[in-house]
Every structure is written in structure tokens, then in C-alpha cells.
Short mmCIF file of C-alpha atoms in Angstrom, two decimals:
data_model
loop_
_atom_site.label_atom_id
_atom_site.label_comp_id
_atom_site.label_asym_id
_atom_site.label_seq_id
_atom_site.Cartn_x
_atom_site.Cartn_y
_atom_site.Cartn_z
CA UNK X 46 0.51 -0.12 -0.11
CA UNK X 47 3.52 2.41 -0.01
CA UNK X 48 5.52 3.17 -2.39
CA UNK X 49 7.49 5.87 -0.78
CA UNK X 50 11.05 4.88 -2.36
CA UNK X 51 13.24 8.34 -3.02
CA UNK X 52 16.38 8.41 -2.50
CA UNK X 53 17.02 12.65 -3.15
CA UNK X 54 20.01 13.87 -2.12
CA UNK X 55 20.55 15.58 0.92
CA UNK X 56 23.72 17.77 -0.71
CA UNK X 57 21.44 18.32 -3.96
CA UNK X 58 18.44 19.76 -1.43
CA UNK X 59 20.34 21.96 0.30
CA UNK X 60 18.30 25.16 1.09
CA UNK X 61 14.84 23.44 0.56
CA UNK X 62 12.53 21.99 2.97
CA UNK X 63 12.27 19.03 3.23
CA UNK X 64 8.24 18.36 4.57
CA UNK X 65 6.28 20.10 6.53
CA UNK X 66 3.30 18.55 9.21
CA UNK X 67 0.51 20.84 7.53
CA UNK X 68 -1.98 19.79 10.16
CA UNK X 69 -5.04 19.49 10.83
CA UNK X 70 -4.94 21.70 14.46
CA UNK X 71 -5.12 18.99 16.96
CA UNK X 72 -4.47 15.37 15.44
CA UNK X 73 -1.55 14.98 16.07
CA UNK X 74 0.95 17.84 15.35
CA UNK X 75 3.25 19.16 18.39
CA UNK X 76 3.08 15.00 18.99
CA UNK X 77 5.35 14.57 15.33
CA UNK X 78 7.13 17.82 15.16
CA UNK X 79 8.57 16.72 19.42
CA UNK X 80 8.72 12.53 17.85
CA UNK X 81 10.82 13.43 14.75
CA UNK X 82 12.35 16.84 16.51
CA UNK X 83 14.55 14.03 18.19
CA UNK X 84 15.62 12.37 15.13
CA UNK X 85 19.22 12.42 14.25
CA UNK X 86 18.70 13.88 10.43
CA UNK X 87 16.42 15.87 11.39
CA UNK X 88 16.07 19.68 11.97
CA UNK X 89 13.25 21.51 12.86
CA UNK X 90 12.13 24.54 14.72
CA UNK X 91 11.10 23.49 18.02
CA UNK X 92 7.68 26.33 17.80
CA UNK X 93 5.27 26.51 14.74
CA UNK X 94 6.87 28.69 11.05
CA UNK X 95 3.61 30.13 10.55
CA UNK X 96 5.03 32.96 9.56
CA UNK X 97 4.74 31.02 6.25
CA UNK X 98 1.99 32.49 5.42
CA UNK X 99 2.99 36.08 5.26
CA UNK X 100 3.71 37.83 1.90
CA UNK X 101 7.29 36.95 2.24
CA UNK X 102 6.71 34.12 4.11
CA UNK X 103 8.86 33.21 1.45
CA UNK X 104 11.71 34.65 2.14
CA UNK X 105 11.02 34.11 6.32
CA UNK X 106 11.26 30.56 5.55
CA UNK X 107 14.44 31.13 3.13
CA UNK X 108 16.02 33.36 5.70
CA UNK X 109 15.56 30.31 8.37
CA UNK X 110 16.83 27.31 6.03
CA UNK X 111 20.56 29.37 5.12
CA UNK X 112 21.26 29.16 8.49
CA UNK X 113 20.41 25.42 9.61
CA UNK X 114 22.01 22.37 9.13
CA UNK X 115 22.77 21.23 5.45
CA UNK X 116 23.90 18.14 5.92
CA UNK X 117 20.59 17.58 7.53
CA UNK X 118 16.20 17.07 6.87
CA UNK X 119 14.50 20.18 7.27
CA UNK X 120 11.50 19.90 7.91
CA UNK X 121 9.19 23.22 10.02
CA UNK X 122 5.01 22.51 11.68
CA UNK X 123 2.35 24.37 10.98
CA UNK X 124 -0.58 23.30 11.30
CA UNK X 125 -2.37 26.40 8.91
CA UNK X 126 -1.72 25.28 6.72
CA UNK X 127 -3.44 22.36 5.41
CA UNK X 128 -6.41 25.76 5.59
CA UNK X 129 -4.48 28.63 4.37
CA UNK X 130 -3.13 27.24 1.60
CA UNK X 131 -0.66 30.45 0.12
CA UNK X 132 2.20 28.95 2.32
CA UNK X 133 1.66 26.33 0.11
CA UNK X 134 1.99 29.00 -2.70
CA UNK X 135 5.05 30.78 -0.68
CA UNK X 136 7.01 27.24 -0.45
CA UNK X 137 6.47 26.36 -3.87
CA UNK X 138 8.62 29.59 -4.55
CA UNK X 139 11.31 27.93 -2.64
CA UNK X 140 10.78 24.17 -3.17
CA UNK X 141 10.08 21.66 -5.83
CA UNK X 142 10.34 18.44 -3.43
CA UNK X 143 8.55 19.33 -0.18
CA UNK X 144 6.55 16.19 1.61
CA UNK X 145 3.47 16.86 3.24
CA UNK X 146 2.10 15.99 6.73
CA UNK X 147 -1.09 15.97 7.49
CA UNK X 148 -3.33 14.22 10.09
CA UNK X 149 -7.36 13.99 10.74
CA UNK X 150 -8.94 12.73 13.54
CA UNK X 151 -12.96 11.95 14.12
CA UNK X 152 -14.69 14.78 13.75
CA UNK X 153 -16.48 14.77 16.37
CA UNK X 154 -13.85 13.96 18.68
CA UNK X 155 -11.19 16.49 16.72
CA UNK X 156 -14.44 18.96 17.92
CA UNK X 157 -14.49 18.31 21.08
CA UNK X 158 -10.74 18.51 21.21
CA UNK X 159 -10.22 21.26 19.50
CA UNK X 160 -13.70 23.70 21.39
CA UNK X 161 -12.09 22.89 24.46
CA UNK X 162 -8.84 23.16 23.97
CA UNK X 163 -9.20 26.96 23.62
CA UNK X 164 -10.87 27.25 26.29
CA UNK X 165 -7.78 25.88 28.44
CA UNK X 166 -5.74 28.26 26.19
CA UNK X 167 -8.58 31.47 27.60
CA UNK X 168 -7.60 30.63 31.65
CA UNK X 169 -3.91 29.38 31.04
CA UNK X 170 -3.23 32.59 29.06
CA UNK X 171 -6.19 34.92 30.06
CA UNK X 172 -4.32 38.06 28.56
CA UNK X 173 -3.85 36.50 25.03
CA UNK X 174 -7.10 35.74 24.61
CA UNK X 175 -8.85 39.00 25.49
CA UNK X 176 -12.74 37.39 23.70
CA UNK X 177 -14.63 35.45 26.07
CA UNK X 178 -15.79 31.56 25.13
CA UNK X 179 -18.04 31.26 22.54
CA UNK X 180 -21.33 28.73 22.18
CA UNK X 181 -20.31 25.45 21.23
CA UNK X 182 -23.31 25.69 19.67
CA UNK X 183 -22.59 29.53 17.52
CA UNK X 184 -19.14 28.07 15.60
CA UNK X 185 -20.92 26.83 12.24
CA UNK X 186 -20.09 27.66 8.36
CA UNK X 187 -20.67 31.18 9.56
CA UNK X 188 -18.27 31.56 12.67
CA UNK X 189 -15.44 30.39 14.36
CA UNK X 190 -13.45 30.59 17.48
CA UNK X 191 -9.88 30.63 16.69
CA UNK X 192 -10.25 28.17 13.96
CA UNK X 193 -13.20 26.83 15.45
CA UNK X 194 -15.66 25.72 13.49
CA UNK X 195 -18.30 22.33 12.85
CA UNK X 196 -16.88 23.69 9.15
CA UNK X 197 -13.31 23.02 10.31
CA UNK X 198 -13.96 18.98 10.14
CA UNK X 199 -14.97 19.18 6.57
CA UNK X 200 -11.19 18.02 6.24
CA UNK X 201 -12.20 17.18 2.21
CA UNK X 202 -12.45 20.86 1.96
CA UNK X 203 -8.93 21.98 2.63
CA UNK X 204 -7.72 18.68 1.04
CA UNK X 205 -9.38 19.51 -2.61
CA UNK X 206 -7.49 22.99 -2.06
CA UNK X 207 -4.01 20.92 -2.44
CA UNK X 208 -5.05 19.81 -5.64
CA UNK X 209 -3.88 15.90 -5.31
CA UNK X 210 -6.72 14.87 -7.32
CA UNK X 211 -9.16 16.20 -10.41
CA UNK X 212 -12.71 18.75 -9.17
CA UNK X 213 -16.28 17.96 -10.83
CA UNK X 214 -17.95 21.39 -11.36
CA UNK X 215 -19.46 20.50 -8.33
CA UNK X 216 -16.71 19.48 -5.51
CA UNK X 217 -15.18 23.04 -6.83
CA UNK X 218 -17.90 24.82 -6.09
CA UNK X 219 -19.05 23.03 -2.80
CA UNK X 220 -15.54 23.74 -2.47
CA UNK X 221 -15.28 27.00 -2.82
CA UNK X 222 -18.57 27.58 -1.03
CA UNK X 223 -18.77 25.52 1.79
CA UNK X 224 -18.34 28.07 4.94
CA UNK X 225 -18.49 31.86 4.90
CA UNK X 226 -15.26 31.97 7.06
CA UNK X 227 -12.64 31.36 4.18
CA UNK X 228 -11.37 31.95 1.61
CA UNK X 229 -10.55 28.49 -0.64
CA UNK X 230 -9.23 28.27 -3.98
CA UNK X 231 -6.55 24.69 -5.77
CA UNK X 232 -3.35 25.80 -4.79
CA UNK X 233 -0.70 23.64 -7.55
CA UNK X 234 1.73 21.35 -6.41
CA UNK X 235 4.43 19.07 -7.27
CA UNK X 236 4.11 17.91 -3.80
CA UNK X 237 3.90 14.24 -2.43
CA UNK X 238 1.43 14.01 0.63
CA UNK X 239 1.61 10.89 3.81
CA UNK X 240 -2.29 10.99 5.58
CA UNK X 241 -2.60 9.75 8.75
CA UNK X 242 -5.24 9.23 11.68
CA UNK X 243 -4.30 10.42 15.50
CA UNK X 244 -5.42 6.28 15.80
CA UNK X 245 -1.81 5.99 13.92
CA UNK X 246 0.08 8.32 16.28
CA UNK X 247 -0.85 6.06 19.50
CA UNK X 248 -1.47 2.75 18.28
CA UNK X 249 -0.47 -0.26 20.49
CA UNK X 250 -0.46 -3.39 17.45
CA UNK X 251 3.71 -2.95 17.71
CA UNK X 252 3.97 -4.75 13.89
CA UNK X 253 1.07 -1.75 12.40
CA UNK X 254 2.80 1.10 14.52
CA UNK X 255 6.45 -0.52 13.54
CA UNK X 256 5.21 -0.03 9.98
CA UNK X 257 4.22 3.21 10.28
CA UNK X 258 7.67 4.76 11.19
CA UNK X 259 8.95 2.72 9.18
CA UNK X 260 6.63 4.16 6.06
CA UNK X 261 6.43 7.70 7.82
CA UNK X 262 10.89 6.98 8.18
CA UNK X 263 10.85 6.31 4.47
CA UNK X 264 8.03 10.04 2.79
CA UNK X 265 10.58 12.09 4.57
CA UNK X 266 13.76 10.00 3.32
CA UNK X 267 15.38 9.25 6.64
CA UNK X 268 17.90 6.11 6.74
CA UNK X 269 18.20 5.49 10.03
CA UNK X 270 14.14 4.38 11.95
CA UNK X 271 12.37 7.38 13.45
CA UNK X 272 11.86 6.92 17.44
CA UNK X 273 9.00 4.39 19.31
CA UNK X 274 6.18 6.56 19.47
CA UNK X 275 4.71 4.79 22.61
CA UNK X 276 8.45 5.94 24.48
CA UNK X 277 7.33 10.01 23.49
CA UNK X 278 4.60 11.86 26.21
CA UNK X 279 2.15 13.06 25.32
CA UNK X 280 2.12 16.77 23.58
CA UNK X 281 -0.48 19.22 24.49
CA UNK X 282 -1.82 17.21 27.54
CA UNK X 283 -3.49 19.16 29.81
CA UNK X 284 -4.79 17.21 33.32
CA UNK X 285 -7.26 20.81 34.36
CA UNK X 286 -10.57 21.07 33.85
CA UNK X 287 -12.87 24.23 33.46
CA UNK X 288 -16.28 24.75 33.62
CA UNK X 289 -16.11 25.69 29.65
CA UNK X 290 -15.45 22.31 28.51
CA UNK X 291 -17.80 19.81 26.25
CA UNK X 292 -18.34 16.62 27.14
CA UNK X 293 -19.28 15.84 23.29
CA UNK X 294 -21.51 12.52 24.81
CA UNK X 295 -23.68 14.49 26.58
CA UNK X 296 -27.19 15.24 25.28
CA UNK X 297 -27.20 18.54 25.08
CA UNK X 298 -24.97 17.71 22.48
CA UNK X 299 -26.30 16.34 20.58
CA UNK X 300 -26.85 18.95 17.99
CA UNK X 301 -23.50 19.55 17.33
CA UNK X 302 -22.63 15.66 16.92
CA UNK X 303 -25.18 14.51 14.34
CA UNK X 304 -23.62 17.47 12.58
CA UNK X 305 -20.82 16.97 13.30
CA UNK X 306 -21.64 13.40 11.88
CA UNK X 307 -23.45 13.82 8.60
CA UNK X 308 -20.87 15.90 7.44
CA UNK X 309 -18.12 13.30 9.14
CA UNK X 310 -19.41 10.81 6.30
CA UNK X 311 -19.25 12.14 3.75
CA UNK X 312 -15.97 13.18 4.38
CA UNK X 313 -15.29 9.89 5.10
CA UNK X 314 -16.13 9.09 1.30
CA UNK X 315 -14.56 11.12 -0.43
CA UNK X 316 -10.57 10.79 1.21
CA UNK X 317 -11.40 6.97 0.54
CA UNK X 318 -13.24 6.32 -2.18
CA UNK X 319 -11.07 9.70 -3.72
CA UNK X 320 -8.38 11.91 -1.78
CA UNK X 321 -5.62 8.53 -1.12
CA UNK X 322 -6.98 7.40 -4.35
CA UNK X 323 -3.73 9.42 -5.84
CA UNK X 324 -0.43 8.73 -6.18
CA UNK X 325 0.90 11.32 -5.13
CA UNK X 326 -0.51 10.44 -1.71
CA UNK X 327 1.27 7.96 0.19
CA UNK X 328 -1.41 5.87 2.54
CA UNK X 329 -0.12 3.10 6.32
CA UNK X 330 -1.39 0.25 7.07
CA UNK X 331 -3.93 1.14 4.83
CA UNK X 332 -6.84 -1.21 5.51
CA UNK X 333 -6.00 -0.11 9.65
CA UNK X 334 -6.66 3.66 7.97
CA UNK X 335 -9.44 3.08 6.45
CA UNK X 336 -11.42 1.16 8.83
CA UNK X 337 -10.51 4.40 11.37
CA UNK X 338 -11.90 6.87 8.34
CA UNK X 339 -15.35 4.20 8.65
CA UNK X 340 -16.47 5.27 11.62
CA UNK X 341 -17.31 8.95 10.69
CA UNK X 342 -20.11 8.82 10.01
CA UNK X 343 -20.54 6.59 13.51
CA UNK X 344 -21.29 7.49 16.88
CA UNK X 345 -18.76 7.04 19.31
CA UNK X 346 -20.46 7.53 22.02
CA UNK X 347 -22.12 5.02 21.74
#
């Protein structure tokens, strides 16, 4: 299911970006940053490098690359690149062989996690969050709270922007008109995409976990193994709870859950029937990936 044997040498691309972890938020991107930063062949900024979105984002990235090691694979993490693809267009100005890594998650659990993450940040960093906490029922196609919205869980809308599959006229219209929050457009690029589910990062099946790390290693063009994920502490985990947290399985949130399940089934169908069939898209442990994605239309609370 995986064909990622590429033997580019680092020296031939010493001033280019080797890979980028581009989203989605709350799918283990910070965990991946931690895991990949430990690899002896990789150099990454220890923070989100989202300057790539700026009008001169290509120059911001070029400056970092110029000062980075010429003997390491160089990567960045910016989980908004999947949503605002001007960052992809800035990247194209500098590199024609960057690899993109994309994480996805059950939309119902994703929404709960993302909303609660913002609530926690509001309490922990009040100087950065001046606005009141909005109702989770208000965050739909017309409103988001620092990117939290049920519309953002429609992963296929944003994956379409990566131009890895041909789109019908109806699919294009759906992408362009899916919400009133973020402008959409297709960003043509030559990059390969490795897509994973968050469950693959925490998979305790030793055989599948080893295969996943091997396939990711090959995709990123590394020579030595990636560290065992089970040995890395969970990133961005907060044990404190706040009264505004939502428990998505509580019956009072049924309308949110049902909205996400309906769109989740559609997202699942598109990813499985179209996106992962692209020659530019790589999936590890395809049967496990597909089985997880198929549950997106199924209530995780039952």
C-alpha cells in the first residue's frame, strides 16, 4: 500500500525544505514535532513556523533554511497551512520537492478536543484571549472561534485545495462555497502527501506501529528509524478541567454531534473513494487507516 522509495540526496537540495507538517490542528501535529525533532537526521524549529503565511513568507522560510544545517533534513510544523494555502504557494517559490504530512481525526472527537483546547488557553493565557468564550453551538459555517468551527471538520474541503485529485464542477463549487469563514482556492504544487489518522500515532499494535514509523521514515527520506511513538509523552495534554469544557457525548450536545456525524460520513467517503487513490498521496497500513476513517459517520459515544 506504500510506495515511498525516493533516494534524493540532501546535498542536492540543501537550501530547500524537506517536509512540512501542515495540519489539521488537534491531530497530533505537536506530537509529531516532538518525535521528529528527536531524529538525528532532522532539524526543525521547536515551535510552529507559521511565518510562511506572511506575504514575504517565502523569504522568512529562506532565512531559516539558510541558517539551518546543510546535512540535515529540514522540516517545519504549521497546522494552518492546510486551511490557508497561500503558505503552500510561498513554499513552491523555494522548493519543488517538499513532502507534506497531514493528520485527520474523527470529526466529533476533533471538535471536542479543539474547543476544549481553546477554553484551556483562554484560562491559562487570559492576556492573549480578551474575547469571551463563545457557545459551542454558535461555531458553524458563519462563525469560528480561533479556527474552532464545525465547518473546519469538513476535511475534504481543505484537502481539495492541495490539488492532488481532479475536481468536478460540483466539487469545486462545494469547496468554494462551503462556509463564509475562509477563502478557498486550489494551490497547485508538486508535493507528495502523507495522510494519517491520530489513532495511528497512538496505535499500541506493535506490528502496525513499527510499519507506520517505517513508512513515515521512507516518506521523509530518512536513513535511520523514527523513535518509538509509545516512548514519547503526549503533547499539549492538560490535566486541569474547566467549567466551560464540553463533553460531546452529553445529550445536550446532540445537535453538534449529529452535524459532525453527517458531514463526517461525507468527508470519509471522499477521502477513501478519491483522495487516497491519488498517486501523490501515501497511506500507511491502509486497511487500518480506512477502517478508522469509515467510523466518522458512526457515533463514537455508543
